[in-house]
Amino acid sequence: MPAVQEKRKLPFGKIEPYSAKYFWSCALGGVIGDISGLMIDTGPTHTAITPLDLVKCRRQVDPNIYTSNVSAWRQIYAKEGLRGVFFGWSPTFVGYSFQGAGKYGFYEVFKYLYGERLFPNCNRTLVFLGASASAEFLADVALCPYEAVKVRMQTTLPPYAHTLCDGWRKVVAQEGISGLYKGLYPLWARQIPYTMTKFATFEETVNLIYKTLGKPKESYSGAVQTGISFLGGYLAGILCAIVSHPADVMVSKLNADRKAGESAMTAVSRIYGNIGFTGLWNGLAVRIVMLGTLTGFQWLIYDSFKVFLGLPTTGGH
């Protein structure tokens, strides 16, 4: 496959592996993947699944608000039209674009740093876990303010705000900048295990698929490789949904129901006392479908973009 790539004209010229241009390209691919995969649930991907996210968040905060997802969409569409079904798309789009760039770009940086420079003899799974945890830690700092605005918009009726700018101004005016970050610790608790599971499971699943097929990764076309990326991503997304769901519910609850002046731990304790262990699993079935689809398309789009640039797809090395 490398020989084929050398014969065609690459869109941005030859990109040297592990160069600054390589890492920036991966970050851009992360934006496109995260956004295109809600056009399907991160940037474009996250944006596309806003209707699922909207209902999921509202049912997490109030499990009795709708009898089913279909009933929820019917009610919302009847009252507010298509715009209501996609309510909250703007903070989703911007926030997950930033997160996608940080998550994928920094993952490539830390995977190279940990696996090639600092710990070249370390178990590869540990490298995947450490690199993804480090990347998500930084990416969530960029995502958190937009997630705070999104959850407030989607879980309050009537809506807390109707636009990203309106919501941002209200949060800062009422709570200061710290109000945009009051969900950061729960966000880390949700996203870091999720991303560690997502990346490590994806890498190991893709490696297993190529071993099962019995031929070197490079012997397959770009279309086959990106198809394997989709399959590996879908399976990883299912496991991610299960691992991270309790924290996801708590993030929604905290952003919607945390009292002024209440510490994070006090709020978590109070909310858990109200909903109990079973309440932490509200909306899981929807999230499994959402994240399986989302993660599969994210890896498909991300690796398709890498192939477009003449870079190797992720995993299977």
GROMACS .gro file of C-alpha atoms in nm:
model
  317
    1MET     CA    1   0.000   0.000   0.000
    2PRO     CA    2   0.280   0.252   0.072
    3ALA     CA    3   0.402   0.205  -0.285
    4VAL     CA    4   0.059   0.290  -0.422
    5GLN     CA    5   0.044   0.603  -0.210
    6GLU     CA    6   0.378   0.721  -0.347
    7LYS     CA    7   0.244   0.709  -0.705
    8ARG     CA    8  -0.052   0.934  -0.646
    9LYS     CA    9  -0.038   1.304  -0.569
   10LEU     CA   10  -0.108   1.354  -0.201
   11PRO     CA   11  -0.337   1.649  -0.111
   12PHE     CA   12  -0.091   1.818   0.124
   13GLY     CA   13   0.236   1.669   0.004
   14LYS     CA   14   0.421   1.389   0.177
   15ILE     CA   15   0.372   1.398   0.554
   16GLU     CA   16   0.655   1.259   0.761
   17PRO     CA   17   0.539   1.027   1.043
   18TYR     CA   18   0.556   1.187   1.389
   19SER     CA   19   0.634   1.531   1.250
   20ALA     CA   20   0.448   1.842   1.364
   21LYS     CA   21   0.252   1.830   1.036
   22TYR     CA   22   0.160   1.468   1.109
   23PHE     CA   23   0.019   1.549   1.455
   24TRP     CA   24  -0.170   1.855   1.330
   25SER     CA   25  -0.318   1.642   1.052
   26CYS     CA   26  -0.434   1.386   1.307
   27ALA     CA   27  -0.588   1.664   1.515
   28LEU     CA   28  -0.777   1.790   1.208
   29GLY     CA   29  -0.891   1.435   1.139
   30GLY     CA   30  -1.018   1.420   1.496
   31VAL     CA   31  -1.227   1.731   1.442
   32ILE     CA   32  -1.375   1.590   1.123
   33GLY     CA   33  -1.437   1.251   1.281
   34ASP     CA   34  -1.589   1.388   1.597
   35ILE     CA   35  -1.805   1.624   1.396
   36SER     CA   36  -1.897   1.401   1.109
   37GLY     CA   37  -1.954   1.101   1.321
   38LEU     CA   38  -2.288   1.341   1.516
   39MET     CA   39  -2.368   1.444   1.200
   40ILE     CA   40  -2.396   1.104   1.294
   41ASP     CA   41  -2.185   1.240   1.821
   42THR     CA   42  -1.832   1.423   1.842
   43GLY     CA   43  -1.826   1.745   1.631
   44PRO     CA   44  -2.013   1.646   1.317
   45THR     CA   45  -2.077   1.297   1.446
   46HIS     CA   46  -2.200   1.430   1.778
   47THR     CA   47  -2.406   1.694   1.603
   48ALA     CA   48  -2.589   1.440   1.392
   49ILE     CA   49  -2.699   1.244   1.694
   50THR     CA   50  -2.818   1.551   1.882
   51PRO     CA   51  -3.179   1.416   1.883
   52LEU     CA   52  -3.061   1.104   2.068
   53ASP     CA   53  -2.845   1.312   2.301
   54LEU     CA   54  -3.129   1.555   2.374
   55VAL     CA   55  -3.370   1.281   2.480
   56LYS     CA   56  -3.098   1.089   2.667
   57CYS     CA   57  -3.005   1.394   2.878
   58ARG     CA   58  -3.367   1.480   2.958
   59ARG     CA   59  -3.449   1.123   3.057
   60GLN     CA   60  -3.134   1.105   3.273
   61VAL     CA   61  -3.244   1.413   3.464
   62ASP     CA   62  -3.614   1.312   3.476
   63PRO     CA   63  -3.683   0.944   3.386
   64ASN     CA   64  -4.057   1.012   3.384
   65ILE     CA   65  -4.052   1.298   3.134
   66TYR     CA   66  -4.112   1.072   2.832
   67THR     CA   67  -4.249   0.719   2.800
   68SER     CA   68  -4.011   0.629   2.517
   69ASN     CA   69  -3.761   0.784   2.278
   70VAL     CA   70  -4.006   0.779   1.988
   71SER     CA   71  -4.272   0.941   2.204
   72ALA     CA   72  -4.019   1.207   2.307
   73TRP     CA   73  -3.930   1.297   1.949
   74ARG     CA   74  -4.296   1.311   1.853
   75GLN     CA   75  -4.375   1.546   2.140
   76ILE     CA   76  -4.076   1.769   2.073
   77TYR     CA   77  -4.139   1.780   1.699
   78ALA     CA   78  -4.510   1.857   1.748
   79LYS     CA   79  -4.430   2.154   1.974
   80GLU     CA   80  -4.106   2.290   1.826
   81GLY     CA   81  -4.055   2.131   1.486
   82LEU     CA   82  -3.725   1.996   1.353
   83ARG     CA   83  -3.533   2.275   1.524
   84GLY     CA   84  -3.653   2.147   1.861
   85VAL     CA   85  -3.537   1.793   1.785
   86PHE     CA   86  -3.184   1.925   1.720
   87PHE     CA   87  -3.191   2.169   2.011
   88GLY     CA   88  -2.844   2.219   2.160
   89TRP     CA   89  -2.656   2.140   1.840
   90SER     CA   90  -2.432   2.451   1.854
   91PRO     CA   91  -2.252   2.388   2.187
   92THR     CA   92  -2.235   2.023   2.086
   93PHE     CA   93  -2.073   2.108   1.754
   94VAL     CA   94  -1.818   2.355   1.892
   95GLY     CA   95  -1.736   2.166   2.211
   96TYR     CA   96  -1.688   1.828   2.052
   97SER     CA   97  -1.487   1.978   1.767
   98PHE     CA   98  -1.237   2.107   2.024
   99GLN     CA   99  -1.250   1.779   2.209
  100GLY     CA  100  -1.202   1.576   1.891
  101ALA     CA  101  -0.894   1.774   1.793
  102GLY     CA  102  -0.742   1.734   2.138
  103LYS     CA  103  -0.838   1.371   2.185
  104TYR     CA  104  -0.711   1.235   1.855
  105GLY     CA  105  -0.422   1.477   1.810
  106PHE     CA  106  -0.284   1.438   2.162
  107TYR     CA  107  -0.343   1.062   2.148
  108GLU     CA  108  -0.105   1.036   1.855
  109VAL     CA  109   0.145   1.259   2.038
  110PHE     CA  110   0.133   1.065   2.363
  111LYS     CA  111   0.130   0.725   2.188
  112TYR     CA  112   0.451   0.822   2.013
  113LEU     CA  113   0.600   0.981   2.326
  114TYR     CA  114   0.520   0.690   2.558
  115GLY     CA  115   0.560   0.403   2.312
  116GLU     CA  116   0.857   0.516   2.106
  117ARG     CA  117   1.054   0.759   2.320
  118LEU     CA  118   0.997   0.704   2.692
  119PHE     CA  119   0.891   0.339   2.727
  120PRO     CA  120   0.978   0.158   2.401
  121ASN     CA  121   0.965  -0.186   2.567
  122CYS     CA  122   0.637  -0.128   2.749
  123ASN     CA  123   0.331  -0.344   2.685
  124ARG     CA  124   0.144  -0.186   2.394
  125THR     CA  125  -0.195  -0.200   2.566
  126LEU     CA  126  -0.053   0.003   2.856
  127VAL     CA  127   0.078   0.256   2.604
  128PHE     CA  128  -0.268   0.284   2.445
  129LEU     CA  129  -0.431   0.329   2.786
  130GLY     CA  130  -0.180   0.588   2.907
  131ALA     CA  131  -0.183   0.787   2.583
  132SER     CA  132  -0.563   0.798   2.561
  133ALA     CA  133  -0.599   0.898   2.929
  134SER     CA  134  -0.348   1.181   2.888
  135ALA     CA  135  -0.513   1.303   2.569
  136GLU     CA  136  -0.864   1.301   2.714
  137PHE     CA  137  -0.752   1.483   3.029
  138LEU     CA  138  -0.648   1.780   2.814
  139ALA     CA  139  -0.933   1.752   2.563
  140ASP     CA  140  -1.197   1.771   2.837
  141VAL     CA  141  -1.066   2.106   2.957
  142ALA     CA  142  -1.165   2.243   2.615
  143LEU     CA  143  -1.497   2.055   2.606
  144CYS     CA  144  -1.624   2.130   2.957
  145PRO     CA  145  -1.763   2.485   2.910
  146TYR     CA  146  -1.963   2.382   2.604
  147GLU     CA  147  -2.090   2.067   2.772
  148ALA     CA  148  -2.210   2.279   3.066
  149VAL     CA  149  -2.406   2.509   2.835
  150LYS     CA  150  -2.542   2.218   2.629
  151VAL     CA  151  -2.676   2.027   2.928
  152ARG     CA  152  -2.843   2.338   3.073
  153MET     CA  153  -3.007   2.410   2.739
  154GLN     CA  154  -3.128   2.053   2.685
  155THR     CA  155  -3.247   1.963   3.034
  156THR     CA  156  -3.442   2.272   3.140
  157LEU     CA  157  -3.799   2.345   3.035
  158PRO     CA  158  -3.849   2.614   2.931
  159PRO     CA  159  -3.493   2.620   2.796
  160TYR     CA  160  -3.221   2.790   3.002
  161ALA     CA  161  -3.100   2.950   2.678
  162HIS     CA  162  -3.169   2.918   2.307
  163THR     CA  163  -2.817   2.971   2.169
  164LEU     CA  164  -2.461   2.893   2.269
  165CYS     CA  165  -2.371   3.261   2.314
  166ASP     CA  166  -2.684   3.328   2.521
  167GLY     CA  167  -2.616   3.028   2.743
  168TRP     CA  168  -2.248   3.116   2.787
  169ARG     CA  169  -2.334   3.473   2.890
  170LYS     CA  170  -2.595   3.357   3.141
  171VAL     CA  171  -2.367   3.105   3.308
  172VAL     CA  172  -2.081   3.355   3.341
  173ALA     CA  173  -2.314   3.631   3.465
  174GLN     CA  174  -2.474   3.407   3.729
  175GLU     CA  175  -2.182   3.189   3.837
  176GLY     CA  176  -1.864   3.334   3.690
  177ILE     CA  177  -1.617   3.141   3.477
  178SER     CA  178  -1.611   2.867   3.739
  179GLY     CA  179  -1.972   2.787   3.648
  180LEU     CA  180  -1.854   2.665   3.310
  181TYR     CA  181  -1.618   2.418   3.478
  182LYS     CA  182  -1.823   2.288   3.769
  183GLY     CA  183  -1.879   1.964   3.581
  184LEU     CA  184  -1.511   1.910   3.497
  185TYR     CA  185  -1.437   1.640   3.755
  186PRO     CA  186  -1.744   1.432   3.663
  187LEU     CA  187  -1.659   1.492   3.297
  188TRP     CA  188  -1.310   1.350   3.356
  189ALA     CA  189  -1.470   1.060   3.545
  190ARG     CA  190  -1.693   0.991   3.245
  191GLN     CA  191  -1.465   1.066   2.953
  192ILE     CA  192  -1.125   0.935   3.064
  193PRO     CA  193  -1.241   0.574   3.128
  194TYR     CA  194  -1.455   0.602   2.815
  195THR     CA  195  -1.164   0.713   2.597
  196MET     CA  196  -0.921   0.464   2.750
  197THR     CA  197  -1.170   0.189   2.669
  198LYS     CA  198  -1.243   0.334   2.326
  199PHE     CA  199  -0.884   0.361   2.207
  200ALA     CA  200  -0.735   0.052   2.370
  201THR     CA  201  -1.030  -0.169   2.270
  202PHE     CA  202  -1.021  -0.031   1.918
  203GLU     CA  203  -0.647  -0.090   1.879
  204GLU     CA  204  -0.666  -0.443   2.018
  205THR     CA  205  -0.980  -0.530   1.818
  206VAL     CA  206  -0.825  -0.411   1.493
  207ASN     CA  207  -0.505  -0.603   1.567
  208LEU     CA  208  -0.712  -0.917   1.632
  209ILE     CA  209  -0.908  -0.874   1.309
  210TYR     CA  210  -0.590  -0.852   1.101
  211LYS     CA  211  -0.442  -1.154   1.280
  212THR     CA  212  -0.762  -1.347   1.211
  213LEU     CA  213  -0.756  -1.248   0.843
  214GLY     CA  214  -0.400  -1.377   0.828
  215LYS     CA  215  -0.243  -1.113   0.602
  216PRO     CA  216  -0.039  -0.800   0.678
  217LYS     CA  217  -0.244  -0.483   0.708
  218GLU     CA  218  -0.057  -0.325   0.416
  219SER     CA  219  -0.181  -0.596   0.178
  220TYR     CA  220  -0.541  -0.467   0.203
  221SER     CA  221  -0.686  -0.170   0.019
  222GLY     CA  222  -0.770   0.154   0.192
  223ALA     CA  223  -1.142   0.073   0.165
  224VAL     CA  224  -1.097  -0.260   0.343
  225GLN     CA  225  -0.878  -0.102   0.612
  226THR     CA  226  -1.130   0.173   0.685
  227GLY     CA  227  -1.408  -0.091   0.694
  228ILE     CA  228  -1.210  -0.276   0.959
  229SER     CA  229  -1.173   0.054   1.144
  230PHE     CA  230  -1.552   0.094   1.145
  231LEU     CA  231  -1.607  -0.257   1.281
  232GLY     CA  232  -1.341  -0.214   1.549
  233GLY     CA  233  -1.485   0.125   1.643
  234TYR     CA  234  -1.840  -0.006   1.670
  235LEU     CA  235  -1.740  -0.287   1.905
  236ALA     CA  236  -1.530  -0.045   2.111
  237GLY     CA  237  -1.822   0.197   2.133
  238ILE     CA  238  -2.053  -0.063   2.286
  239LEU     CA  239  -1.806  -0.135   2.565
  240CYS     CA  240  -1.740   0.237   2.612
  241ALA     CA  241  -2.109   0.306   2.664
  242ILE     CA  242  -2.135   0.051   2.943
  243VAL     CA  243  -1.814   0.160   3.119
  244SER     CA  244  -1.886   0.533   3.117
  245HIS     CA  245  -2.266   0.547   3.154
  246PRO     CA  246  -2.297   0.602   3.533
  247ALA     CA  247  -2.063   0.901   3.513
  248ASP     CA  248  -2.252   1.031   3.209
  249VAL     CA  249  -2.577   1.027   3.407
  250MET     CA  250  -2.408   1.208   3.696
  251VAL     CA  251  -2.266   1.477   3.465
  252SER     CA  252  -2.616   1.547   3.332
  253LYS     CA  253  -2.760   1.555   3.683
  254LEU     CA  254  -2.487   1.783   3.817
  255ASN     CA  255  -2.518   2.037   3.538
  256ALA     CA  256  -2.897   2.042   3.575
  257ASP     CA  257  -2.941   2.007   3.951
  258ARG     CA  258  -2.633   2.132   4.137
  259LYS     CA  259  -2.725   2.396   4.394
  260ALA     CA  260  -2.540   2.727   4.428
  261GLY     CA  261  -2.243   2.698   4.662
  262GLU     CA  262  -2.271   2.318   4.680
  263SER     CA  263  -1.944   2.126   4.647
  264ALA     CA  264  -1.913   1.860   4.379
  265MET     CA  265  -1.893   1.574   4.630
  266THR     CA  266  -2.191   1.702   4.827
  267ALA     CA  267  -2.394   1.731   4.508
  268VAL     CA  268  -2.294   1.383   4.392
  269SER     CA  269  -2.389   1.236   4.731
  270ARG     CA  270  -2.726   1.415   4.733
  271ILE     CA  271  -2.811   1.317   4.375
  272TYR     CA  272  -2.709   0.956   4.428
  273GLY     CA  273  -2.928   0.948   4.738
  274ASN     CA  274  -3.221   1.054   4.522
  275ILE     CA  275  -3.171   0.824   4.223
  276GLY     CA  276  -2.988   0.525   4.373
  277PHE     CA  277  -2.770   0.275   4.186
  278THR     CA  278  -3.037   0.186   3.930
  279GLY     CA  279  -3.081   0.553   3.844
  280LEU     CA  280  -2.721   0.562   3.722
  281TRP     CA  281  -2.822   0.334   3.434
  282ASN     CA  282  -3.115   0.538   3.298
  283GLY     CA  283  -3.091   0.566   2.920
  284LEU     CA  284  -2.822   0.297   2.877
  285ALA     CA  285  -2.987   0.122   2.582
  286VAL     CA  286  -3.007   0.447   2.387
  287ARG     CA  287  -2.647   0.527   2.471
  288ILE     CA  288  -2.524   0.187   2.354
  289VAL     CA  289  -2.685   0.242   2.013
  290MET     CA  290  -2.564   0.602   2.006
  291LEU     CA  291  -2.204   0.534   2.104
  292GLY     CA  292  -2.168   0.218   1.899
  293THR     CA  293  -2.277   0.406   1.589
  294LEU     CA  294  -2.087   0.719   1.683
  295THR     CA  295  -1.760   0.547   1.762
  296GLY     CA  296  -1.776   0.330   1.454
  297PHE     CA  297  -1.828   0.627   1.225
  298GLN     CA  298  -1.567   0.835   1.406
  299TRP     CA  299  -1.298   0.577   1.341
  300LEU     CA  300  -1.422   0.527   0.985
  301ILE     CA  301  -1.407   0.900   0.911
  302TYR     CA  302  -1.081   0.956   1.102
  303ASP     CA  303  -0.897   0.676   0.924
  304SER     CA  304  -1.051   0.766   0.586
  305PHE     CA  305  -0.908   1.115   0.632
  306LYS     CA  306  -0.568   0.966   0.717
  307VAL     CA  307  -0.581   0.753   0.401
  308PHE     CA  308  -0.674   1.066   0.204
  309LEU     CA  309  -0.360   1.234   0.336
  310GLY     CA  310  -0.146   0.930   0.256
  311LEU     CA  311  -0.108   0.825   0.619
  312PRO     CA  312  -0.154   0.471   0.755
  313THR     CA  313  -0.480   0.383   0.926
  314THR     CA  314  -0.484   0.336   1.304
  315GLY     CA  315  -0.407   0.000   1.460
  316GLY     CA  316  -0.294  -0.329   1.312
  317HIS     CA  317   0.077  -0.249   1.331
   0.00000   0.00000   0.00000
